[in-house]
Structures are given as C-alpha cells and as structure tokens.
CSV table of C-alpha atoms in Angstrom, one decimal:
chain,number,residue,atom,x,y,z
A,1,ILE,CA,-17.5,-27.8,-88.6
A,2,LYS,CA,-17.8,-29.3,-92.0
A,3,GLY,CA,-21.3,-30.7,-91.5
A,4,PRO,CA,-22.5,-34.3,-91.8
A,5,VAL,CA,-22.1,-34.5,-95.6
A,6,ARG,CA,-18.6,-33.0,-96.2
A,7,GLY,CA,-17.5,-34.4,-92.9
A,8,MET,CA,-18.8,-37.9,-93.3
A,9,TRP,CA,-15.2,-39.2,-93.5
A,10,ALA,CA,-14.7,-38.0,-89.9
A,11,PHE,CA,-17.3,-40.4,-88.7
A,12,PHE,CA,-15.8,-43.3,-90.7
A,13,ILE,CA,-12.3,-42.6,-89.6
A,14,LEU,CA,-13.3,-43.7,-86.1
A,15,LEU,CA,-14.8,-47.0,-87.2
A,16,PRO,CA,-11.4,-48.9,-87.3
A,17,PHE,CA,-10.8,-47.9,-83.7
A,18,GLY,CA,-13.1,-50.6,-82.3
A,19,ALA,CA,-11.1,-51.0,-79.0
A,20,ALA,CA,-11.0,-47.2,-78.2
A,21,ALA,CA,-13.3,-46.1,-75.5
A,22,ALA,CA,-14.8,-42.6,-75.1
A,23,PHE,CA,-15.5,-43.5,-71.5
A,24,ASN,CA,-16.3,-46.5,-69.3
A,25,LEU,CA,-19.3,-46.8,-67.0
A,26,PRO,CA,-18.5,-48.6,-63.7
A,27,ALA,CA,-22.1,-48.1,-62.5
A,28,LEU,CA,-23.4,-50.1,-65.5
A,29,GLY,CA,-21.4,-53.3,-65.1
A,30,ASN,CA,-18.2,-51.4,-66.3
A,31,ALA,CA,-19.7,-51.1,-69.8
A,32,THR,CA,-17.9,-49.2,-72.5
A,33,ILE,CA,-19.1,-46.3,-74.6
A,34,GLY,CA,-16.8,-46.3,-77.6
A,35,GLN,CA,-15.6,-43.4,-79.6
A,36,ILE,CA,-17.8,-44.4,-82.6
A,37,GLU,CA,-20.8,-44.6,-80.3
A,38,LEU,CA,-20.2,-41.1,-79.0
A,39,ALA,CA,-19.8,-40.0,-82.6
A,40,THR,CA,-23.1,-41.5,-83.5
A,41,VAL,CA,-24.8,-39.3,-80.9
A,42,ALA,CA,-23.0,-36.3,-82.2
A,43,LEU,CA,-24.0,-37.1,-85.8
A,44,PHE,CA,-27.7,-37.5,-84.9
A,45,ALA,CA,-27.5,-34.2,-82.9
A,46,LEU,CA,-26.2,-32.4,-86.0
A,47,VAL,CA,-29.1,-33.8,-88.1
A,48,ILE,CA,-31.7,-32.8,-85.5
A,49,ALA,CA,-30.2,-29.4,-85.0
A,50,ALA,CA,-30.2,-28.6,-88.7
A,51,PRO,CA,-33.1,-26.5,-90.2
A,52,GLY,CA,-36.0,-28.9,-90.7
A,53,GLY,CA,-34.0,-31.7,-89.0
A,54,PRO,CA,-36.9,-33.3,-87.1
A,55,ASN,CA,-39.1,-33.3,-90.2
A,56,GLY,CA,-36.2,-34.8,-92.2
A,57,VAL,CA,-35.8,-37.6,-89.7
A,58,LEU,CA,-39.5,-38.3,-89.8
A,59,GLY,CA,-39.3,-38.5,-93.6
A,60,SER,CA,-36.9,-41.4,-93.2
A,61,MET,CA,-39.5,-43.2,-91.0
A,62,ARG,CA,-42.3,-43.3,-93.6
A,63,VAL,CA,-44.4,-46.4,-93.5
A,64,GLU,CA,-43.1,-47.8,-96.9
A,65,GLN,CA,-39.4,-47.2,-95.9
A,66,PRO,CA,-37.0,-49.5,-94.0
A,67,GLY,CA,-36.7,-46.8,-91.3
A,68,PHE,CA,-40.3,-47.4,-90.2
A,69,ILE,CA,-39.7,-51.1,-89.7
A,70,LEU,CA,-36.4,-50.4,-87.9
A,71,VAL,CA,-38.0,-47.9,-85.5
A,72,SER,CA,-40.8,-50.4,-84.8
A,73,LEU,CA,-38.2,-53.1,-84.1
A,74,PHE,CA,-36.4,-50.8,-81.7
A,75,VAL,CA,-39.7,-50.1,-79.8
A,76,TYR,CA,-40.2,-53.8,-79.5
A,77,CYS,CA,-36.6,-54.3,-78.4
A,78,ALA,CA,-37.1,-51.7,-75.7
A,79,PHE,CA,-40.3,-53.4,-74.5
A,80,SER,CA,-38.6,-56.8,-74.5
A,81,SER,CA,-35.5,-55.5,-72.7
A,82,LEU,CA,-37.4,-53.9,-69.9
A,83,PHE,CA,-40.2,-56.4,-69.3
A,84,PHE,CA,-39.4,-59.9,-70.6
A,85,PRO,CA,-36.6,-60.5,-68.0
A,86,LEU,CA,-39.0,-59.7,-65.3
A,87,VAL,CA,-41.9,-61.7,-66.7
A,88,PHE,CA,-39.8,-64.9,-67.2
A,89,ALA,CA,-37.4,-64.3,-64.3
A,90,GLY,CA,-36.0,-67.7,-63.1
A,91,ASP,CA,-37.9,-69.7,-65.7
A,92,THR,CA,-34.9,-70.5,-67.9
A,93,ILE,CA,-31.1,-70.6,-67.6
A,94,VAL,CA,-29.2,-68.1,-69.8
A,95,TYR,CA,-25.6,-67.5,-70.9
A,96,SER,CA,-24.8,-63.9,-70.0
A,97,LEU,CA,-21.7,-61.7,-70.0
A,98,SER,CA,-20.0,-61.0,-66.7
A,99,ARG,CA,-17.5,-58.2,-66.5
A,100,SER,CA,-16.4,-58.8,-62.9
A,101,ALA,CA,-12.7,-57.9,-63.0
A,102,ASN,CA,-13.1,-58.2,-66.8
A,103,ASP,CA,-12.1,-61.9,-66.8
A,104,ASN,CA,-15.2,-64.0,-66.0
A,105,GLY,CA,-16.5,-64.0,-69.6
A,106,ILE,CA,-19.7,-65.8,-70.3
A,107,ILE,CA,-21.5,-67.3,-67.3
A,108,SER,CA,-24.6,-69.5,-66.8
A,109,ILE,CA,-27.2,-67.9,-64.6
A,110,PRO,CA,-31.0,-68.0,-64.1
A,111,LEU,CA,-32.8,-65.3,-66.2
A,112,ARG,CA,-33.1,-62.0,-64.4
A,113,PHE,CA,-33.0,-58.3,-65.3
A,114,GLY,CA,-29.5,-56.9,-65.4
A,115,THR,CA,-27.2,-54.2,-66.7
A,116,GLY,CA,-26.8,-56.1,-69.9
A,117,ASN,CA,-30.4,-55.3,-70.8
A,118,ILE,CA,-29.8,-51.6,-70.4
A,119,THR,CA,-26.5,-51.4,-72.2
A,120,GLN,CA,-27.7,-53.5,-75.2
A,121,LEU,CA,-30.9,-51.5,-75.5
A,122,PHE,CA,-28.7,-48.3,-75.6
A,123,LYS,CA,-26.5,-49.8,-78.3
A,124,MET,CA,-29.5,-50.8,-80.3
A,125,LEU,CA,-30.7,-47.2,-80.0
A,126,LEU,CA,-27.3,-46.0,-81.3
A,127,SER,CA,-27.6,-48.4,-84.3
A,128,THR,CA,-31.1,-47.0,-85.0
A,129,LEU,CA,-29.8,-43.4,-84.8
A,130,ALA,CA,-26.9,-44.2,-87.1
A,131,PHE,CA,-29.3,-45.6,-89.7
A,132,LEU,CA,-31.8,-42.6,-89.4
A,133,SER,CA,-28.9,-40.1,-89.6
A,134,PHE,CA,-27.3,-41.4,-92.8
A,135,ALA,CA,-30.7,-42.2,-94.4
A,136,THR,CA,-31.8,-38.6,-93.7
A,137,ILE,CA,-28.6,-36.9,-94.8
A,138,LEU,CA,-28.1,-38.7,-98.0
A,139,ARG,CA,-31.8,-38.6,-98.9
A,140,VAL,CA,-31.5,-34.8,-99.0
A,141,ARG,CA,-28.0,-34.7,-100.5
A,142,PRO,CA,-27.4,-38.0,-102.4
A,143,SER,CA,-23.6,-37.6,-102.7
A,144,SER,CA,-21.8,-40.8,-103.9
A,145,ARG,CA,-18.5,-38.9,-103.7
A,146,ALA,CA,-18.9,-38.3,-99.9
A,147,VAL,CA,-19.6,-42.0,-99.4
A,148,LEU,CA,-16.6,-43.1,-101.4
A,149,THR,CA,-14.4,-40.6,-99.5
A,150,ALA,CA,-15.6,-42.0,-96.2
A,151,LEU,CA,-15.0,-45.7,-97.3
A,152,ILE,CA,-11.5,-44.8,-98.6
A,153,VAL,CA,-10.6,-43.3,-95.3
A,154,ALA,CA,-12.0,-46.3,-93.3
A,155,THR,CA,-10.2,-48.8,-95.5
A,156,SER,CA,-6.9,-46.9,-95.4
A,157,VAL,CA,-6.9,-46.4,-91.6
A,158,ASN,CA,-8.0,-50.0,-91.0
A,159,ALA,CA,-5.1,-51.4,-93.1
A,160,LEU,CA,-2.6,-48.9,-91.5
A,161,LEU,CA,-3.6,-49.9,-88.0
A,162,GLY,CA,-3.4,-53.6,-88.9
A,163,TRP,CA,0.1,-53.4,-90.2
A,164,ILE,CA,1.2,-51.2,-87.3
A,165,ASP,CA,-0.1,-53.9,-85.0
A,166,VAL,CA,1.9,-56.7,-86.8
A,167,ILE,CA,5.1,-54.8,-87.3
A,168,SER,CA,5.2,-53.3,-83.8
A,169,ALA,CA,4.7,-56.7,-82.3
A,170,SER,CA,7.5,-58.3,-84.4
A,171,ALA,CA,9.8,-55.4,-83.4
A,172,GLY,CA,9.1,-55.8,-79.7
A,173,PHE,CA,6.9,-52.7,-79.4
A,174,ASP,CA,3.7,-54.4,-78.4
A,175,TRP,CA,2.7,-51.4,-76.3
A,176,LEU,CA,2.5,-49.1,-79.3
A,177,LEU,CA,-1.2,-49.3,-79.8
A,178,ASP,CA,-2.1,-49.5,-76.1
A,179,PRO,CA,-3.4,-45.9,-76.0
A,180,ILE,CA,-6.2,-46.8,-78.4
A,181,ARG,CA,-7.1,-50.0,-76.6
A,182,SER,CA,-8.9,-48.4,-73.7
A,183,ALA,CA,-12.2,-50.1,-73.9
A,184,ASN,CA,-13.3,-52.5,-71.1
A,185,TYR,CA,-13.1,-55.6,-73.4
A,186,THR,CA,-11.0,-58.6,-73.1
A,187,MET,CA,-8.1,-57.8,-75.5
A,188,HIS,CA,-6.8,-60.8,-77.6
A,189,VAL,CA,-4.1,-58.7,-79.2
A,190,SER,CA,-1.0,-60.8,-78.6
A,191,VAL,CA,-2.2,-64.1,-80.0
A,192,TYR,CA,0.0,-66.1,-82.4
A,193,MET,CA,-1.3,-68.9,-84.6
A,194,ALA,CA,1.2,-71.4,-86.1
A,195,GLY,CA,3.9,-68.8,-85.4
A,196,VAL,CA,2.0,-66.0,-87.2
A,197,LYS,CA,0.9,-62.9,-85.3
A,198,ARG,CA,-2.9,-62.4,-85.7
A,199,MET,CA,-3.6,-59.0,-87.2
A,200,VAL,CA,-6.2,-57.2,-85.0
A,201,GLY,CA,-5.4,-53.5,-85.8
A,202,GLY,CA,-7.5,-51.2,-83.7
A,203,PHE,CA,-10.0,-53.9,-82.6
A,204,PRO,CA,-9.9,-56.1,-79.5
A,205,GLU,CA,-9.6,-59.4,-81.4
A,206,ALA,CA,-8.9,-60.8,-84.8
A,207,SER,CA,-12.5,-61.9,-85.5
A,208,THR,CA,-13.9,-58.3,-85.3
A,209,PHE,CA,-11.0,-57.0,-87.4
A,210,GLY,CA,-11.6,-59.7,-90.0
A,211,THR,CA,-15.3,-59.0,-90.1
A,212,PHE,CA,-14.8,-55.3,-90.5
A,213,SER,CA,-12.2,-55.9,-93.3
A,214,LEU,CA,-14.6,-58.3,-95.0
A,215,ALA,CA,-17.3,-55.7,-95.3
A,216,LEU,CA,-14.8,-53.2,-96.8
A,217,PHE,CA,-13.6,-55.9,-99.2
A,218,ALA,CA,-17.2,-56.6,-100.3
A,219,PHE,CA,-17.9,-52.9,-100.8
A,220,TRP,CA,-14.9,-52.4,-103.1
A,221,LEU,CA,-15.4,-55.6,-104.9
A,222,HIS,CA,-18.9,-54.6,-106.1
A,223,TYR,CA,-17.9,-51.0,-106.7
A,224,TRP,CA,-15.0,-52.1,-108.9
A,225,ALA,CA,-17.1,-54.6,-110.7
A,226,THR,CA,-19.9,-52.1,-111.6
A,227,SER,CA,-18.5,-48.7,-111.7
A,228,GLY,CA,-16.7,-47.1,-114.7
A,229,ARG,CA,-14.8,-44.7,-112.5
A,230,ALA,CA,-13.1,-47.0,-110.1
A,231,ARG,CA,-9.5,-45.8,-110.2
A,232,LEU,CA,-8.8,-46.3,-106.5
A,233,ALA,CA,-11.1,-49.3,-106.1
A,234,PRO,CA,-8.4,-52.0,-107.0
A,235,TRP,CA,-6.0,-50.6,-104.4
A,236,MET,CA,-8.7,-50.4,-101.7
A,237,LEU,CA,-9.8,-53.9,-102.7
A,238,ALA,CA,-6.3,-55.2,-102.3
A,239,LEU,CA,-5.8,-53.5,-98.9
A,240,SER,CA,-9.1,-54.9,-97.5
A,241,GLY,CA,-8.6,-58.4,-99.0
A,242,ILE,CA,-5.1,-58.7,-97.5
A,243,ALA,CA,-6.4,-57.6,-94.2
A,244,VAL,CA,-9.1,-60.3,-94.2
A,245,LEU,CA,-6.6,-63.0,-95.0
A,246,ARG,CA,-4.0,-61.7,-92.5
A,247,SER,CA,-6.5,-61.6,-89.7
A,248,THR,CA,-6.3,-65.5,-89.5
A,249,SER,CA,-9.9,-65.4,-88.2
A,250,SER,CA,-11.7,-68.7,-89.0
A,251,GLY,CA,-15.1,-66.9,-88.9
A,252,ALA,CA,-13.9,-64.3,-91.4
A,253,TYR,CA,-12.5,-67.1,-93.6
A,254,VAL,CA,-15.7,-69.0,-93.7
A,255,ALA,CA,-17.7,-65.8,-94.2
A,256,LEU,CA,-15.4,-64.9,-97.1
A,257,VAL,CA,-15.9,-68.2,-98.8
A,258,ILE,CA,-19.7,-68.1,-98.4
A,259,PHE,CA,-19.8,-64.5,-99.6
A,260,ALA,CA,-17.5,-65.2,-102.6
A,261,MET,CA,-19.7,-68.2,-103.6
A,262,SER,CA,-22.9,-66.1,-103.2
A,263,TYR,CA,-21.5,-63.1,-105.0
A,264,GLY,CA,-20.1,-65.2,-107.8
A,265,GLY,CA,-23.4,-66.9,-108.2
A,266,TYR,CA,-25.1,-63.5,-108.4
A,267,MET,CA,-22.7,-62.4,-111.1
A,268,VAL,CA,-23.2,-65.6,-113.1
A,269,VAL,CA,-27.0,-65.2,-112.9
A,270,SER,CA,-26.7,-61.5,-113.8
A,271,ARG,CA,-24.9,-62.2,-117.0
A,272,ILE,CA,-28.3,-62.6,-118.7
A,273,ARG,CA,-28.9,-58.9,-118.0
A,274,PRO,CA,-27.9,-56.7,-121.0
A,275,ALA,CA,-26.9,-53.9,-118.6
A,276,LEU,CA,-24.2,-55.9,-116.9
A,277,ARG,CA,-20.7,-54.5,-117.4
A,278,ARG,CA,-18.0,-56.7,-119.0
A,279,ARG,CA,-15.9,-56.3,-115.9
A,280,SER,CA,-18.6,-57.9,-113.8
A,281,SER,CA,-18.8,-61.0,-115.9
A,282,SER,CA,-15.0,-61.2,-116.0
A,283,ILE,CA,-14.9,-61.2,-112.2
A,284,ALA,CA,-17.1,-64.4,-112.0
A,285,VAL,CA,-14.7,-66.2,-114.4
A,286,VAL,CA,-11.6,-65.0,-112.8
A,287,ALA,CA,-12.9,-65.8,-109.3
A,288,PHE,CA,-13.7,-69.3,-110.3
A,289,VAL,CA,-10.2,-69.9,-111.8
A,290,VAL,CA,-8.5,-68.3,-108.8
A,291,ALA,CA,-10.6,-70.3,-106.4
A,292,TRP,CA,-9.8,-73.5,-108.2
A,293,MET,CA,-6.1,-72.9,-108.3
A,294,ALA,CA,-6.1,-71.7,-104.7
A,295,GLY,CA,-7.9,-74.9,-103.7
A,296,LEU,CA,-5.3,-77.1,-105.4
A,297,ALA,CA,-2.5,-75.1,-103.7
A,298,LEU,CA,-4.1,-75.4,-100.3
A,299,ILE,CA,-4.6,-79.2,-100.7
A,300,ALA,CA,-1.0,-79.7,-101.8
A,301,SER,CA,0.4,-77.4,-99.0
A,302,TYR,CA,-1.8,-79.1,-96.4
A,303,GLN,CA,-0.4,-82.5,-97.3
A,304,LEU,CA,3.2,-81.5,-97.8
A,305,ALA,CA,4.0,-78.5,-95.5
A,306,ASP,CA,3.7,-79.0,-91.8
A,307,PRO,CA,3.3,-75.3,-90.9
A,308,VAL,CA,0.5,-75.0,-93.3
A,309,THR,CA,-1.1,-78.1,-91.9
A,310,GLN,CA,-0.9,-76.7,-88.3
A,311,PHE,CA,-2.3,-73.4,-89.4
A,312,LEU,CA,-5.3,-74.7,-91.3
A,313,ASP,CA,-6.1,-77.3,-88.6
A,314,ARG,CA,-6.1,-74.6,-85.9
A,315,THR,CA,-8.1,-71.9,-87.9
A,316,LEU,CA,-10.6,-74.2,-89.8
A,317,PHE,CA,-10.6,-77.9,-89.6
A,318,ASP,CA,-10.3,-78.4,-85.8
A,319,LYS,CA,-12.3,-75.2,-84.9
A,320,VAL,CA,-15.6,-76.9,-84.2
A,321,GLY,CA,-14.1,-79.6,-82.0
A,322,SER,CA,-12.0,-77.1,-80.0
A,323,ASP,CA,-13.0,-75.9,-76.6
A,324,SER,CA,-14.1,-72.6,-78.1
A,325,GLY,CA,-16.2,-74.3,-80.7
A,326,VAL,CA,-17.9,-76.6,-78.2
A,327,GLU,CA,-18.6,-73.7,-75.9
A,328,ARG,CA,-20.2,-71.6,-78.7
A,329,MET,CA,-22.4,-74.6,-79.8
A,330,SER,CA,-23.6,-74.8,-76.2
A,331,TRP,CA,-24.5,-71.1,-76.3
A,332,ASN,CA,-26.6,-71.8,-79.4
A,333,ALA,CA,-28.3,-74.8,-77.9
A,334,GLN,CA,-29.2,-72.8,-74.8
A,335,ALA,CA,-30.4,-69.8,-76.8
A,336,TYR,CA,-32.9,-72.1,-78.6
A,337,ARG,CA,-33.9,-73.5,-75.2
A,338,ASN,CA,-34.5,-69.9,-74.0
A,339,PHE,CA,-36.7,-69.4,-77.0
A,340,THR,CA,-38.9,-72.4,-76.2
A,341,ASP,CA,-38.8,-71.8,-72.4
A,342,THR,CA,-40.3,-68.4,-72.9
A,343,TRP,CA,-43.1,-69.6,-75.1
A,344,LEU,CA,-41.4,-68.2,-78.3
A,345,ILE,CA,-41.5,-64.7,-76.8
A,346,GLY,CA,-37.8,-64.4,-75.9
A,347,ALA,CA,-35.8,-63.6,-72.8
A,348,GLY,CA,-35.4,-59.9,-73.6
A,349,LEU,CA,-32.7,-58.0,-75.5
A,350,GLY,CA,-29.4,-58.2,-73.7
A,351,SER,CA,-30.4,-61.2,-71.6
A,352,ILE,CA,-28.6,-64.0,-73.5
A,353,ARG,CA,-25.6,-64.7,-75.6
A,354,ALA,CA,-25.4,-67.1,-78.6
A,355,SER,CA,-23.0,-67.6,-81.5
A,356,ASN,CA,-25.5,-67.2,-84.4
A,357,TRP,CA,-27.5,-64.1,-85.3
A,358,LEU,CA,-30.8,-66.0,-85.8
A,359,LEU,CA,-30.6,-67.9,-82.6
A,360,ALA,CA,-29.5,-64.8,-80.7
A,361,SER,CA,-32.5,-63.0,-82.1
A,362,LEU,CA,-35.0,-65.8,-81.4
A,363,GLY,CA,-33.7,-66.3,-77.8
A,364,SER,CA,-33.7,-62.5,-77.1
A,365,ILE,CA,-36.6,-60.9,-78.9
A,366,GLY,CA,-38.6,-64.0,-79.8
A,367,LEU,CA,-40.6,-64.7,-82.9
A,368,ILE,CA,-42.2,-61.3,-83.2
A,369,GLY,CA,-39.0,-59.4,-82.9
A,370,THR,CA,-37.1,-61.6,-85.3
A,371,ALA,CA,-39.9,-61.3,-87.8
A,372,LEU,CA,-39.7,-57.5,-87.6
A,373,TYR,CA,-35.9,-57.8,-88.0
A,374,LEU,CA,-36.2,-60.0,-91.1
A,375,GLY,CA,-38.9,-57.6,-92.5
A,376,PHE,CA,-36.4,-54.7,-92.2
A,377,LEU,CA,-33.7,-56.7,-93.9
A,378,ALA,CA,-35.9,-57.8,-96.7
A,379,ASN,CA,-37.2,-54.3,-97.3
A,380,PHE,CA,-33.7,-53.0,-97.3
A,381,PHE,CA,-32.0,-55.6,-99.6
A,382,LEU,CA,-34.9,-55.5,-102.1
A,383,MET,CA,-34.7,-51.7,-102.4
A,384,ARG,CA,-33.4,-50.6,-105.8
A,385,ALA,CA,-31.6,-47.4,-106.8
A,386,PRO,CA,-32.8,-45.6,-110.0
A,387,ALA,CA,-30.8,-46.7,-113.1
A,388,ASP,CA,-30.6,-43.1,-114.5
A,389,ASP,CA,-27.5,-42.4,-112.3
A,390,PRO,CA,-25.1,-45.4,-112.8
A,391,GLU,CA,-22.5,-44.1,-110.4
A,392,LEU,CA,-25.0,-43.6,-107.6
A,393,ALA,CA,-26.5,-47.0,-108.3
A,394,SER,CA,-23.1,-48.6,-108.1
A,395,VAL,CA,-22.2,-47.0,-104.8
A,396,ALA,CA,-25.6,-47.9,-103.3
A,397,GLY,CA,-25.2,-51.5,-104.5
A,398,ALA,CA,-21.7,-51.7,-103.0
A,399,LEU,CA,-23.1,-50.6,-99.7
A,400,LYS,CA,-25.8,-53.3,-99.8
A,401,THR,CA,-23.1,-55.8,-100.7
A,402,ALA,CA,-21.0,-54.8,-97.7
A,403,CYS,CA,-24.1,-55.2,-95.5
A,404,PHE,CA,-24.7,-58.7,-97.0
A,405,ALA,CA,-21.2,-59.7,-96.1
A,406,LEU,CA,-21.7,-58.5,-92.5
A,407,PHE,CA,-24.9,-60.4,-92.3
A,408,ILE,CA,-23.2,-63.6,-93.4
A,409,SER,CA,-20.6,-63.1,-90.7
A,410,SER,CA,-23.3,-62.5,-88.1
A,411,MET,CA,-25.1,-65.7,-89.0
A,412,LEU,CA,-21.8,-67.5,-88.2
A,413,THR,CA,-20.6,-65.7,-85.1
A,414,ALA,CA,-22.9,-63.0,-83.8
A,415,THR,CA,-23.5,-63.2,-80.1
A,416,LEU,CA,-26.3,-60.6,-80.0
A,417,PRO,CA,-29.2,-59.5,-82.3
A,418,ASN,CA,-27.7,-56.1,-82.9
A,419,LEU,CA,-25.8,-56.1,-86.2
A,420,GLY,CA,-23.8,-53.1,-85.1
A,421,ILE,CA,-23.4,-49.4,-85.9
A,422,PHE,CA,-21.2,-50.2,-88.9
A,423,PHE,CA,-23.9,-52.3,-90.5
A,424,PHE,CA,-26.7,-49.8,-89.9
A,425,ALA,CA,-24.5,-46.8,-91.0
A,426,LEU,CA,-23.9,-48.6,-94.3
A,427,ALA,CA,-27.6,-49.5,-94.6
A,428,GLY,CA,-28.7,-46.0,-93.9
A,429,MET,CA,-26.3,-44.7,-96.5
A,430,ALA,CA,-27.7,-47.1,-99.1
A,431,THR,CA,-31.2,-46.2,-98.2
A,432,GLY,CA,-30.6,-42.5,-98.3
A,433,LEU,CA,-28.9,-42.7,-101.7
A,434,SER,CA,-31.6,-44.8,-103.2
A,435,ARG,CA,-34.4,-42.7,-101.8
A,436,GLY,CA,-32.7,-39.4,-102.6
A,437,ALA,CA,-32.2,-40.3,-106.2
A,438,LYS,CA,-35.9,-41.2,-106.6
A,439,LEU,CA,-37.1,-37.9,-104.9
A,440,ARG,CA,-34.7,-35.9,-106.9
A,441,ALA,CA,-36.4,-37.1,-110.1
A,442,THR,CA,-39.8,-35.7,-108.9
A,443,PRO,CA,-40.6,-32.0,-108.4
A,444,ARG,CA,-42.6,-32.6,-105.2
A,445,GLY,CA,-39.8,-34.7,-103.7
A,446,ALA,CA,-37.2,-32.1,-104.5
A,447,MET,CA,-39.3,-29.4,-102.9
A,448,GLY,CA,-39.7,-31.5,-99.7
A,449,ASN,CA,-36.0,-32.2,-99.5
A,450,ARG,CA,-35.2,-28.5,-99.6
A,451,ALA,CA,-37.0,-28.0,-96.3
A,452,PHE,CA,-34.2,-29.9,-94.6
A,453,ASN,CA,-30.7,-28.4,-94.9
A,454,PRO,CA,-27.9,-30.5,-93.3
C-alpha cells in the first residue's frame, strides 16, 4: 500500500523473524520458504510492476555496477547447481544436509544431484532479487530517512524478541514464541550455557541471532561515529550491542572482536583525513581503553570466578576442541577436497556444506564462481558515495560497515556461499544510495531516473 520506499520498514520488520515460515515444501526435502523470502518476491514484484520498472532494474545491472557482476554470478551458480553434480556424480564425497524427520543433520554421501541444489539456487535467486530491488528503488529515490527508519524498526524488533525469549523462558513460558518458530529447522531455542539462557529471539539458534545483531551493531556504530544527526543511534547501538553479548554465540564473539579491531584500525588510519569528525577519532581512543579494561577484567574473572571460567571455556577456549568444532573442521577439510576432486570447478551450489565462506564457495562454485563473488564484493566495498551529501554518505557507509561485519562472520561460520538476503538487502541499499546521489547531480541521470516511479 505504501510502496517500496515509504514501506521499506515493513520489509525490515520481518528480518528478525528468522525462524518463521511462510510455508514448508515437503516435495523439496521439506525445505522452508520463510516470511522474509516471500516478502522479497513481493518487493521485487512491486518494483517490476511500477511504471518503467523493468528498465529501472536493468539500470541496476549496468556493466560498471555491482549488480552486473552479481547477476553474472547468479547465472554461473545456476549452471553449477544444475550441471556440476551430474558431471562429477560419485567422484567425491560431500557433506550434505538431510532433513529426514528433521533430525539427521549433516550426512556424508557421494556427490549427486539433490533437492539441496534446487533450494539453494532458489535462495541465491532471492538474494539477487533483494539486491536488485533495493539498488533500483534507492537509485531513483535516494532516501536516507527511509533506510534509517527500516534499520530502527529491525533493531527494535530484534531486541524485543530477544528479551521476550529470555524472560519468557525464566518465567516458565517457553512456548510463548512457538507460533513464530514454524520453519523446518532444528530449533536450538532452549539451550543454557553456564546457567545462562542463550538469547535467540526470533531465530532458530543463538549464532544466527548473534550474527544479525552484530550487523545492526556495526551499522549504528558507523552511523553514530560519522553523522551529525544521530540522536537515536546511541540507543540503537546499545540495544544491538547488548543483543550480541547476550547471544553467548562464540562465532558472534570472535566476529565482534575481529570487526572491532578492523574498524578501530580504520578509524586510526582515517585520522589523517581532515574531513574526519571528532566523534570518529574519539571512538578509536575510547574503544582501545574499553577493550584494555575489559581484557583485564576478563583475565581476572577467568582466574577467580568459577562461573566465568566455565562460561568462557565453553563459548571460546574449548570451542575448537569440542565435538562441534571438530565436526566443522572436518566439513572444511572435505570442502577443500571437493574443490580439488572436481578439478577446481566445484561440486555445484547446494551440494556441500562447510564452516567457512571461502571454502564453501570454492567447494561449491569453484575457482571461477568464487572469483566472480570476490569481484562483486570488491566492486561493492570500493564504491564511494558523493561527499556533497554528508548524511547520505554516512548512511551508505554504515550499510557497507554492516555488510563487512556480516562477511567477517561468514568467513568464520558460513556453511554455504550465499551470504543471505539480509546482506544483499543492505548491499543493495548502499549501492542504490551511492548511485542515486551521483545521478541526481547530473541532469541526464535525473531525467533517466524519472522514467521509473516506484
């Protein structure tokens, strides 16, 4: 009703409901189509149905834009998913997902074409459509206010669901969130760690909740550091930061540390730039002091407090040697073996599972597909927003920062090459804002944009 610009928050309000299914597909291995995936189709339909919609989407696929590389990547993924499992059938052993009675988990089988190839190709298509939709919408109407509203809604709903999850469990109402946990995933929603209930919110497990919260934290951190109109940003930053810490996800913790070090380093290097705001340089100093004090507190607590010792051992220090850590390392080793067994071509999208984005990509879509993926990421992260609109540049930079945090997490724990609808939605928004600001400054670009009216 509101349209894809004013109603952008309606799409983002569904993102925290990661365990909510629109419907399940028994004929396709009982795969799940989530609510956000159905919303992605609806959003793309709105874009295509708008006056000049097809031309607008084609404009987001120009050769010099990230959209062109992404579409090329999807075409290659489709080819790999449909043909590579047939070409290399039986030539290598793969770790694949079994949904038989939803309890078999990852199994080791000879490579063959299966329902996973179809479902993962469909999900890669959805990610591509999410990128093209947002890149097209915001290229025509580069509204930083609509983006901020959407992220405020996503952050608030995510935090609300997280605390409902924890409080309802402590009060004995574990069933309270069951209506939104309808997807055909294994639900790790009642797990305690050192006596602490893991916060999962609307997601099926703590790791996905922690990763989602980390991306929100990264967005608000950069926006607060670079924007002069960030009144709500500190509150959103606090909500998302607490959610990351409360998730007790080891993957989210490690990703948070790597992100903080990388972002802090970026801030320190950027201090040589005259345009850097005073708030940005202060963050680097404060982050260093807080990290140093937190490190001392953790060391002392680890040595003196037994509950803290148990918690840190289970979440971090003993993680690699645990059964889960050993199993995930075996997935990575087998993914690399799949890469070499298939002559560096890959076993096909959806054929294998790993625990690292790079190895999952190499094992699935091979050297060519991974090179296309890296080309898209490089093109996207090196893209710059015009400096004549500081607020828009700040929002676009915050979106890219959130994508960077998601990519760090994927390098640690991703089982598949697809970085997810959330990543590509953020990337599409950043691309649309940056491209839209540039076109708005040129009469020819402004006239071309008026042909599409979302």
